[in-house]
Amino acid sequence: MKAPARATRRIPSQTKKRIRAHSTFIYRAHKEVNPAGMRSLDLMASRLSFPKPVLLRLVSLEASRLSKTNRLKVVTLQEINAAVTLVQRRIAMKAAVLIQRWYRRYIARLEMRRRYTWNIFQSIEYAGEQDQLQLSSFFSFMLNNFTQLNGNGPESYTGPRLTFPLSVSDTNALLSAFKEQQSLHARYVLQLLYETKKLLKQMPNIIHLSTSYTKDITICGDLHGRLDDLLLIFYKNGLPSAETPYVFNGDFVDRGKKSIEVVMLLFAYLLLYPDNMHLNRGNHEDHIMNLRYGFTKEVMQKYKTHGREILQLFQDVFSLLPVATVIDGKVLIVHGGISDQTDLDFLSTIERHKVKSALRFPRRTLEQLDIGQSSRQMKRMISTDGSRPSSSRSHSKNQRTPNQRKRRCRISRQDSAVSISPSSSSSSSSSSSLCSPRTPSCLTPRPCPSSPSMTYTINVLHVPFLDSLTSVPPPSSPQHDQEWKQIVDILWSDPKTQEGCSPNTFRGGGCYFGPDITQRLLLQHGLQLLIRSHECKQEGYELCHGGQVITIFSASNYYEEGSNRGAYIKLGRDLVPRFYQYQVSRTTRKLTLTQRVRAAEGSALRALKEKLFTHRSELMSGFQQYDQNNTGSVSVSEWAQVLESVLRLDLPWRTLRPHLARLAADGSVEYQSCFENMEPGIPLSQVTPNLAETLFRYRTDIEIIFNIIDKDHSGLISIEEFRQTWRLFSAHLGVDIDDRAIDDLARSIDFNKDGSIDFT
Amino acid sequence: MAESKPSAEAMVSDVHKKIKAAFEAFDYETNNTVDVREIGTIIYSLGCFPSQTDLHDFIAEVEEDHTGYIHLDKFLPAMAKILLEHKYPPIPEDILLQAFEVLDKEKKGYLEPEELANYMTQEGELFTQEEMDEMLTALADHEKDLIYYKDILSQLTIDPEL
């Protein structure tokens, strides 16, 4: 304590002695006079393990200081009391400071955990471990070859019935139906989509709005299939109407469980109020993204009979969505962002519907690789395949099993459009959700540690099912390249604080654009504000680039319950944005920060563990390289190294280690412990580990595919069908599984041994 | 954390790695800079207990000329020094208990929210209203709306390694 220390120095010992003697006398006397005061002193002494004499001295010093002003050369009772109170107060203050400091640290730790959790979610979200493209072609093949019965489904449909042109009663019917968890009959879905397609065809690429005829315009960001958030927005802000115009800035589908309902509502209102409802395309309005992120699965599950048709229509409708909205010629709204090459005038002239997906192969790429004629392609493919040293780049093994080495060349037609596998052996494929747009970095000759005969480092995918290459557009003209890039930039870019424009390596598409890029574009077109979405923000919105860029995100609890708020903007004639936040909550009690962080952390760690499990064989071989003596453990650094190189996720592995793996007594990591507690849910004791992993990794897609096969929607498929499909699937993936393994697998899944597999 | 080798060098490099990991969690641009406002969080999470003044002094030392950003190059050595010298040691749990007991004058075993709030927002290194609200939500027993400090002590002190 500062006061006594100082005082001790100054007071001469004589005085001290006198004071001490005096105050002890007073103390004793005081005990009778004011027991309470002295009791509290005793209490303090006992609690704080302050030796009583020390406390006493503090008190007496205080008292003496106080008594300096009184005439009597004696310390009075009052002063003693006052001193006691003062000392008490000081101690209390010290206690308070301690608590404050402690608490602040606790919160800081929580915040750190929250950050890590967020990082985990983001890394996993964008880690494209699947070869979307290849799956999409397989998928199309399946769709075309396993034709569904075109039944009408059960006649007893109690959901909403729509009549076109739509009226308010239709949209209200939809709202209440969806609130009651009903679904819309496929017939109406299709009709709605047809009508929407017709309407969108007439719209320009960039919609121009004005605030002079309307009240405030409400701008919402990503919804990602969160019906609750959409309903909450409508509740707080009002339904779309002439008085309440809306702009929805893309990403209506994927991830959330109610993408269909969300998008049906949005389209319905679009048809109802075409002048007051505006939808921008987002990067998830893309059928290949939908394969990975859940929309396709949702459609196939909810609409087994008509799923294919519906998905096809969605593909068209999505590509017809406008890409940008401009308000009063001053505020630009796009889903992702801009690049240094964004040219709004050019953008408004292109044929936007031609860009069906961000995933495609610019012609430039093929030329770079000197793939001209098909025959030469075929020859190259064969030679590459044979000589592909899949072990040379040890750290960049694809997220496929080692069996890939044995993948055979399937060339059924000479003029096959050779699609270039995005999941090339280049190391960055796993951290992007699409890879081929990154052509410069993916395919320029990287220093390949393998033999010099390898002129390119990519794997060439063979697509046997050529009739159905609906999802893979052929390489096209340079003009088309330009157009494609404009749109991809608009849908995929992210702002950053540094100046300049660089390729967005995190996502694999679009750019990172700096404040100078924003400034330039805004000036160039006479704009003053850029509103975009695309990134989840904790508060639902965020400003950057000196307030010139606003990110608005409308899916609350995106990663996990309590992870973030959602928000929307209202813009009036003054063009000053006003932000409204909300959070959908399932619990009635407000979760504390601790609970929220814990929940989110739990989720993130589970997802991370799953990832570890799906890469088990690669990880194990990585670990074993460091553990030649088979001790079962490696050092923490080595452990982190292996994880980093196999999973390609930029995460603080050392810090996460306690949640993922056990330490041995000597401080090394027992790497086998990474894979404990992971049950894929399918008892696969009989099958090889690789198969289990593959199944687990692709389980979403497998579900979709099974849904297609299941002709009578019984939830069962026959073993034969399973076998066939699995064979195709594994061939497509290049996973070599022998028939017996498949049979075993089939049998093991067939629990009730009745010859059919219940895949639910 | 695993200290598999007892050598000083290994310890230093371990410390460096820890600091880097904490730093990177807030390095949004992946350009080795963090916003100066996050420094407190980073330092706390590394196990140190600086006071607000200590923090201010530290920031003054490492900030890049009032840009509002701190670069890893300056942060790493300064932070490593702090960690290796144990400059801002943690508060032992029993002292914390005593601190609570001091505030709980009547020795009830709990504190009322207003009591605690009064202290936190008016004494010492003052809390903002936001911090106070968060603290009350986090620490108070929900049914009785009282803060049983003995119970929450473990929550505040037991930290998973993260």
CSV table of C-alpha atoms in Angstrom, one decimal, chain A residues 40 43-50 88-120 495-499 512 542 589-598 601 605 635-637 650-659 663-669, chain B residues 1-5 13-14 17-18 21-26 28-31 38 40-52 54 69 90-93 95-96 98-108 111 116 119-128 131 134-139 142 149 153 155-157 159-162:
chain,number,residue,atom,x,y,z
A,40,SER,CA,-14.5,-5.3,11.5
A,43,LEU,CA,-12.3,-9.5,10.6
A,44,MET,CA,-10.2,-7.8,8.0
A,45,ALA,CA,-7.1,-8.9,9.7
A,46,SER,CA,-8.1,-12.5,9.8
A,47,ARG,CA,-9.4,-12.6,6.2
A,48,LEU,CA,-6.6,-10.8,4.5
A,49,SER,CA,-4.0,-12.5,6.6
A,50,PHE,CA,-2.9,-9.1,7.5
A,88,GLN,CA,-11.1,-0.5,5.0
A,89,ARG,CA,-11.8,1.5,1.9
A,90,ARG,CA,-8.4,1.2,0.6
A,91,ILE,CA,-8.3,-2.5,1.1
A,92,ALA,CA,-11.6,-2.8,-0.6
A,93,MET,CA,-10.3,-0.8,-3.5
A,94,LYS,CA,-7.3,-3.1,-3.8
A,95,ALA,CA,-9.7,-6.0,-3.8
A,96,ALA,CA,-11.8,-4.4,-6.5
A,97,VAL,CA,-8.8,-3.9,-8.6
A,98,LEU,CA,-7.7,-7.5,-8.2
A,99,ILE,CA,-11.1,-8.7,-9.2
A,100,GLN,CA,-11.3,-6.4,-12.2
A,101,ARG,CA,-7.9,-7.4,-13.4
A,102,TRP,CA,-8.8,-11.1,-13.0
A,103,TYR,CA,-12.1,-10.7,-14.7
A,104,ARG,CA,-10.6,-8.8,-17.6
A,105,ARG,CA,-8.2,-11.6,-18.2
A,106,TYR,CA,-10.9,-14.2,-18.0
A,107,ILE,CA,-12.8,-12.3,-20.7
A,108,ALA,CA,-9.7,-12.0,-22.8
A,109,ARG,CA,-9.2,-15.7,-22.6
A,110,LEU,CA,-12.8,-16.2,-23.7
A,111,GLU,CA,-12.4,-13.8,-26.5
A,112,MET,CA,-9.3,-15.7,-27.6
A,113,ARG,CA,-11.2,-18.9,-27.6
A,114,ARG,CA,-14.0,-17.3,-29.6
A,115,ARG,CA,-11.5,-16.1,-32.1
A,116,TYR,CA,-10.0,-19.5,-32.5
A,117,THR,CA,-13.4,-21.1,-32.9
A,118,TRP,CA,-14.3,-18.6,-35.5
A,119,ASN,CA,-11.1,-19.3,-37.4
A,120,ILE,CA,-11.8,-23.0,-37.3
A,495,PRO,CA,-12.4,-6.1,-48.9
A,496,LYS,CA,-9.2,-5.8,-47.0
A,497,THR,CA,-7.4,-2.9,-45.4
A,498,GLN,CA,-4.3,-3.0,-47.5
A,499,GLU,CA,-4.2,-1.1,-50.7
A,512,TYR,CA,-9.1,-9.0,-52.2
A,542,GLU,CA,-19.2,-4.0,-40.4
A,589,ARG,CA,-32.7,-17.4,-21.4
A,590,LYS,CA,-30.0,-15.2,-22.6
A,591,LEU,CA,-26.8,-17.2,-22.9
A,592,THR,CA,-23.8,-15.9,-21.2
A,593,LEU,CA,-20.7,-15.2,-23.2
A,594,THR,CA,-19.1,-18.2,-21.6
A,595,GLN,CA,-21.9,-20.5,-22.6
A,596,ARG,CA,-22.0,-19.2,-26.1
A,597,VAL,CA,-18.2,-19.5,-26.5
A,598,ARG,CA,-18.3,-23.0,-25.1
A,601,GLU,CA,-16.1,-24.1,-29.5
A,605,LEU,CA,-13.9,-28.8,-32.4
A,635,SER,CA,6.9,-34.0,-30.7
A,636,VAL,CA,4.3,-31.3,-30.6
A,637,SER,CA,6.0,-29.4,-33.5
A,650,ASP,CA,-4.2,-22.5,-41.3
A,651,LEU,CA,-5.0,-22.9,-37.7
A,652,PRO,CA,-3.1,-22.6,-34.4
A,653,TRP,CA,-2.5,-26.3,-34.0
A,654,ARG,CA,-0.3,-26.1,-31.0
A,655,THR,CA,-2.9,-24.1,-29.1
A,656,LEU,CA,-5.6,-26.5,-30.2
A,657,ARG,CA,-3.7,-29.6,-29.3
A,658,PRO,CA,-5.2,-30.1,-25.9
A,659,HIS,CA,-8.5,-30.6,-27.5
A,663,LEU,CA,0.3,-35.9,-24.4
A,664,ALA,CA,2.6,-38.7,-23.2
A,665,ALA,CA,4.4,-38.3,-19.9
A,666,ASP,CA,7.4,-36.9,-21.6
A,667,GLY,CA,5.5,-34.1,-23.3
A,668,SER,CA,5.3,-35.7,-26.8
A,669,VAL,CA,2.0,-36.2,-28.6
B,1,MET,CA,1.9,-26.8,-22.8
B,2,ALA,CA,4.4,-29.4,-23.9
B,3,GLU,CA,8.0,-28.6,-22.9
B,4,SER,CA,9.6,-31.7,-24.2
B,5,LYS,CA,13.1,-30.3,-24.0
B,13,SER,CA,11.3,-20.7,-29.2
B,14,ASP,CA,8.2,-22.2,-27.5
B,17,LYS,CA,5.4,-19.8,-31.0
B,18,LYS,CA,2.8,-19.2,-28.3
B,21,ALA,CA,-0.3,-18.1,-32.3
B,22,ALA,CA,-2.0,-15.6,-30.1
B,23,PHE,CA,-1.1,-12.8,-32.3
B,24,GLU,CA,-2.3,-14.5,-35.4
B,25,ALA,CA,-5.7,-15.0,-34.0
B,26,PHE,CA,-6.3,-11.3,-34.3
B,28,TYR,CA,-7.2,-10.4,-39.8
B,29,GLU,CA,-5.3,-9.3,-42.8
B,30,THR,CA,-2.6,-11.9,-42.3
B,31,ASN,CA,0.0,-9.2,-42.6
B,38,GLU,CA,-6.8,-6.1,-29.2
B,40,GLY,CA,-4.9,-6.3,-24.1
B,41,THR,CA,-6.7,-9.4,-25.0
B,42,ILE,CA,-3.6,-11.0,-26.5
B,43,ILE,CA,-1.5,-10.2,-23.5
B,44,TYR,CA,-4.1,-11.5,-21.0
B,45,SER,CA,-4.6,-14.7,-23.0
B,46,LEU,CA,-0.9,-15.4,-22.7
B,47,GLY,CA,-1.2,-15.6,-19.0
B,48,CYS,CA,-0.1,-12.1,-17.9
B,49,PHE,CA,-1.9,-9.8,-15.5
B,50,PRO,CA,-0.9,-6.3,-16.4
B,51,SER,CA,-2.8,-3.4,-15.0
B,52,GLN,CA,-4.3,-0.8,-17.2
B,54,ASP,CA,1.1,-1.4,-17.6
B,69,TYR,CA,-1.6,-1.0,-35.4
B,90,PRO,CA,-1.0,-14.1,-12.2
B,91,ILE,CA,-3.0,-13.5,-9.1
B,92,PRO,CA,-3.2,-16.6,-6.8
B,93,GLU,CA,-6.7,-17.9,-6.4
B,95,ILE,CA,-6.0,-13.9,-2.9
B,96,LEU,CA,-8.9,-13.5,-5.2
B,98,GLN,CA,-10.0,-12.8,-0.1
B,99,ALA,CA,-10.6,-9.9,-2.4
B,100,PHE,CA,-14.2,-11.0,-2.7
B,101,GLU,CA,-14.5,-11.6,1.0
B,102,VAL,CA,-13.3,-8.1,1.6
B,103,LEU,CA,-16.1,-6.7,-0.5
B,104,ASP,CA,-18.6,-9.0,1.2
B,105,LYS,CA,-18.5,-7.0,4.4
B,106,GLU,CA,-21.2,-8.9,6.1
B,107,LYS,CA,-19.7,-12.2,5.3
B,108,LYS,CA,-22.8,-13.4,3.7
B,111,LEU,CA,-22.6,-10.5,-3.2
B,116,LEU,CA,-20.5,-5.6,-6.9
B,119,TYR,CA,-17.3,-1.5,-6.5
B,120,MET,CA,-16.5,-2.4,-10.1
B,121,THR,CA,-17.7,0.8,-11.7
B,122,GLN,CA,-16.5,3.2,-9.1
B,123,GLU,CA,-13.4,1.8,-7.6
B,124,GLY,CA,-10.0,0.9,-9.0
B,125,GLU,CA,-9.6,0.4,-12.7
B,126,LEU,CA,-13.2,1.1,-13.5
B,127,PHE,CA,-15.4,-1.1,-15.5
B,128,THR,CA,-17.5,0.2,-18.3
B,131,GLU,CA,-18.3,-4.9,-18.9
B,134,GLU,CA,-21.5,-8.9,-19.0
B,135,MET,CA,-19.9,-9.7,-15.7
B,136,LEU,CA,-23.3,-9.9,-14.0
B,137,THR,CA,-24.7,-12.1,-16.7
B,138,ALA,CA,-21.8,-14.4,-16.6
B,139,LEU,CA,-21.3,-14.7,-12.9
B,142,HIS,CA,-29.7,-16.9,-12.3
B,149,TYR,CA,-18.3,-15.9,-5.4
B,153,LEU,CA,-14.1,-18.6,-8.5
B,155,GLN,CA,-15.0,-20.6,-13.3
B,156,LEU,CA,-12.8,-17.6,-13.3
B,157,THR,CA,-9.6,-19.4,-12.4
B,159,ASP,CA,-8.7,-22.2,-17.6
B,160,PRO,CA,-8.6,-24.9,-20.2
B,161,GLU,CA,-5.2,-24.6,-21.9
B,162,LEU,CA,-6.7,-22.7,-24.8
